[in-house]
Amino acid sequence: MNDSLTTEVAGVRLKNPFIAASGTAGYIHDAPQILSLPSFGGAVTKTLTLLPKEGNPQPRVWETASGILNSIGLENCGVDSFVKEHLPRLRITADLVVFVSVGGEDPNQLCTVLERLAPYTQHFDSLELNLSCPNIKSKSMISQSPSRTERVVQLAKSILPKTPIFVKLTPRVSDILKISEAALEAGANGLVLTNTHPALALDRRTLKPALGGVFGGLSGAAVKPLTLFTVFTVYQALRCPIIASGGVCDESDAIEALAAGAAAVQLGTANLVNPGAIDELVENLKRNLAQRGFSSLKELVGFAHQP
Amino acid sequence: MKRVKSKVLANLRCADDAFILRLDVQNSAHSAMPGQFLMLHIPNGRTFLRRPFSIADSEGGEITLLIREVGEGTRSLRALKENTPLDIIFPLGRGFSIPHADKVLLVAGGIGVSPLIFLIKFLRARGISTTLVFGADTARHLYLSDHLERLCNRTVFVTEDASSTGRGTAVDAAAKLLEQGERFDFLYTCGPTPMLRAVSELAKKFHLEGEASLESRMLCGIGVCLACSFKIENGRRLKICSEGPVLPLSAL
Ligand SMILES: Cc1cc2nc3c(=O)[nH]c(=O)nc-3n(C[C@H](O)[C@H](O)[C@H](O)COP(=O)(O)OP(=O)(O)OC[C@H]3O[C@@H](n4cnc5c(N)ncnc54)[C@H](O)[C@@H]3O)c2cc1C
Ligand SMILES: Cc1cc2nc3c(=O)[nH]c(=O)nc-3n(C[C@H](O)[C@H](O)[C@H](O)COP(=O)(O)O)c2cc1C
């Protein structure tokens, strides 16, 4: 086993720091073999809402320089069908940590989803509260408001008191520290930094919005420096458990995100473009750490902040 | 479905806007079925999303693609030299079903002919008679028409500008055949989605069963990202990449 790669974030132990990001691993058990999900430390389900969602009109993806814009629009099967068809099958191997992602525009609906999941907590290890999906029609995201974030996290914590809760934040705020603090004070065990960056692409020929949903969320290599900025800023001020999400494409990116203060990293776009690359990444990370003289991953977390 | 290290065996122009790419897939134990496709990484240092292409032929450790140049990715592919290594994921998707039939009708629009070429070869090897109706904007874009003429039992070529034998669309020409009382046991079609819908209507009118291969913008091609989710007739949503690209005509 790659013991040197084990990591712990808010008490959740992962065999390596790579987590397959929400929306890029389906409902885990139904992901194709080529993704090699069992090789990850953890995996997050597609974000779940109370009612099934159809998602946004086509096209839903657009390539930009070193990044992609997506506007999937949270297409998902809804909590009832999830509980029946997917929840009992999430544990595909003993050592893959399972995160269930829950989102939605309306705090009451979001809590109803959590209540429906509450009797089945044995099927998952952790909850990722997606308070930051840019692809839905409401005017603002919950994680753009410290007070709404605080309220939702408090409610979630009261419904699932024993489940570690990670709150996934949007980078589109004026003060990420205020939101982070609100989430942590309300009882969040850790933060996922961050969801995609709200963005726009125009079709070069027609000069009209390229995506069916007009706006999209930017992800991929293009956003890595933005993720590093957010992770570094929040770790510096709060020293809290952080999972980095955004622009991590290879082991060097992962090392940078860990050095900035994350204890684990998500792979999203990289999964979709290079399915199965995880096996190589794990090997490369091990080698890279050894070459740098680190005997364990834990020494690396927050390294950039050391004098 | 596997990631395969492939390489370019040949890259040949076959029309003013299209070319044929032959790839070596010796290392892959998989064999592809007509209607399946691959996702190809384009080694130009700029486009990093894989692009989907139908398998236009597959034989003896080789696959052939027929590609129309529409943007940066496809233009870069045209420039690839022999022996260039290529990273592909293949075979993907659900291909055409092969029914017990004596005589089938195939309706192609433009570059949509690509998966039908492999299918026609497959049907022919099983003794099934093939009639191809192939429509394009202009005669130059009736890709590989000589080859198709030899491969099919019968071909009808039509163009919108009448630069070939007949004027009109593939749907009009197919309708004409059916209205004249010609009988077929099954229908296959591939082309732009509005054309597929029109063919589906036509098939319904003549009580003909069939299948269509659909196009969509894809991201992963392996059924996880939901970029290509498509609502079928009964309201259910399907992923074109993994539950298609071939769907029953009645689903449109
Ligand atoms: C299952 C499947 C099989 C396909 N088989 C073939 C084939 O055999 N031969 C072939 O030439 N093409 C095929 N295509 C279409 C091909 O994938 C696109 O033409 C290609 O991805 C365009 O890449 P680009 O970088 O050149 O264009 P881009 O720069 O990405 O886009 C340029 C233009 O192409 C259009 N375009 C981009 N992607 C697609 C797409 N997926 N479908 C339709 N239009 C698109 C855009 O709207 C834009 O106008 C297939 C598509 C699918 C989904
Ligand atoms: C196609 C696609 C679908 C996504 N769906 C979700 C989702 O349902 N819920 C969510 O919280 N994040 C979703 N995301 C965001 C990713 O989980 C991830 O946070 C983001 O893509 C940044 O990481 P990356 O640069 O590694 O892709 C999606 C991203 C993509 C590309």
Short mmCIF file of C-alpha atoms in Angstrom, two decimals, chain A residues 131-133 141 143-144 168-173 176 192 194-198:
data_model
loop_
_atom_site.label_atom_id
_atom_site.label_comp_id
_atom_site.label_asym_id
_atom_site.label_seq_id
_atom_site.Cartn_x
_atom_site.Cartn_y
_atom_site.Cartn_z
CA LEU A 131 -23.88 25.59 -1.96
CA SER A 132 -22.24 26.87 -5.10
CA CYS A 133 -23.63 25.49 -8.33
CA MET A 141 -25.91 30.96 -4.68
CA SER A 143 -22.60 30.37 -0.45
CA GLN A 144 -22.61 33.99 -1.59
CA LYS A 168 -18.36 23.45 -1.29
CA LEU A 169 -18.06 27.18 -1.83
CA THR A 170 -18.24 29.42 -4.86
CA PRO A 171 -15.16 31.55 -5.60
CA ARG A 172 -17.47 34.33 -6.78
CA VAL A 173 -17.60 36.31 -3.55
CA ILE A 176 -14.06 34.21 0.89
CA VAL A 192 -14.19 22.30 -0.58
CA THR A 194 -13.94 25.80 -4.84
CA ASN A 195 -16.72 25.07 -7.27
CA THR A 196 -16.42 26.30 -10.88
CA HIS A 197 -16.04 29.97 -11.74
CA PRO A 198 -19.14 31.58 -13.31
#
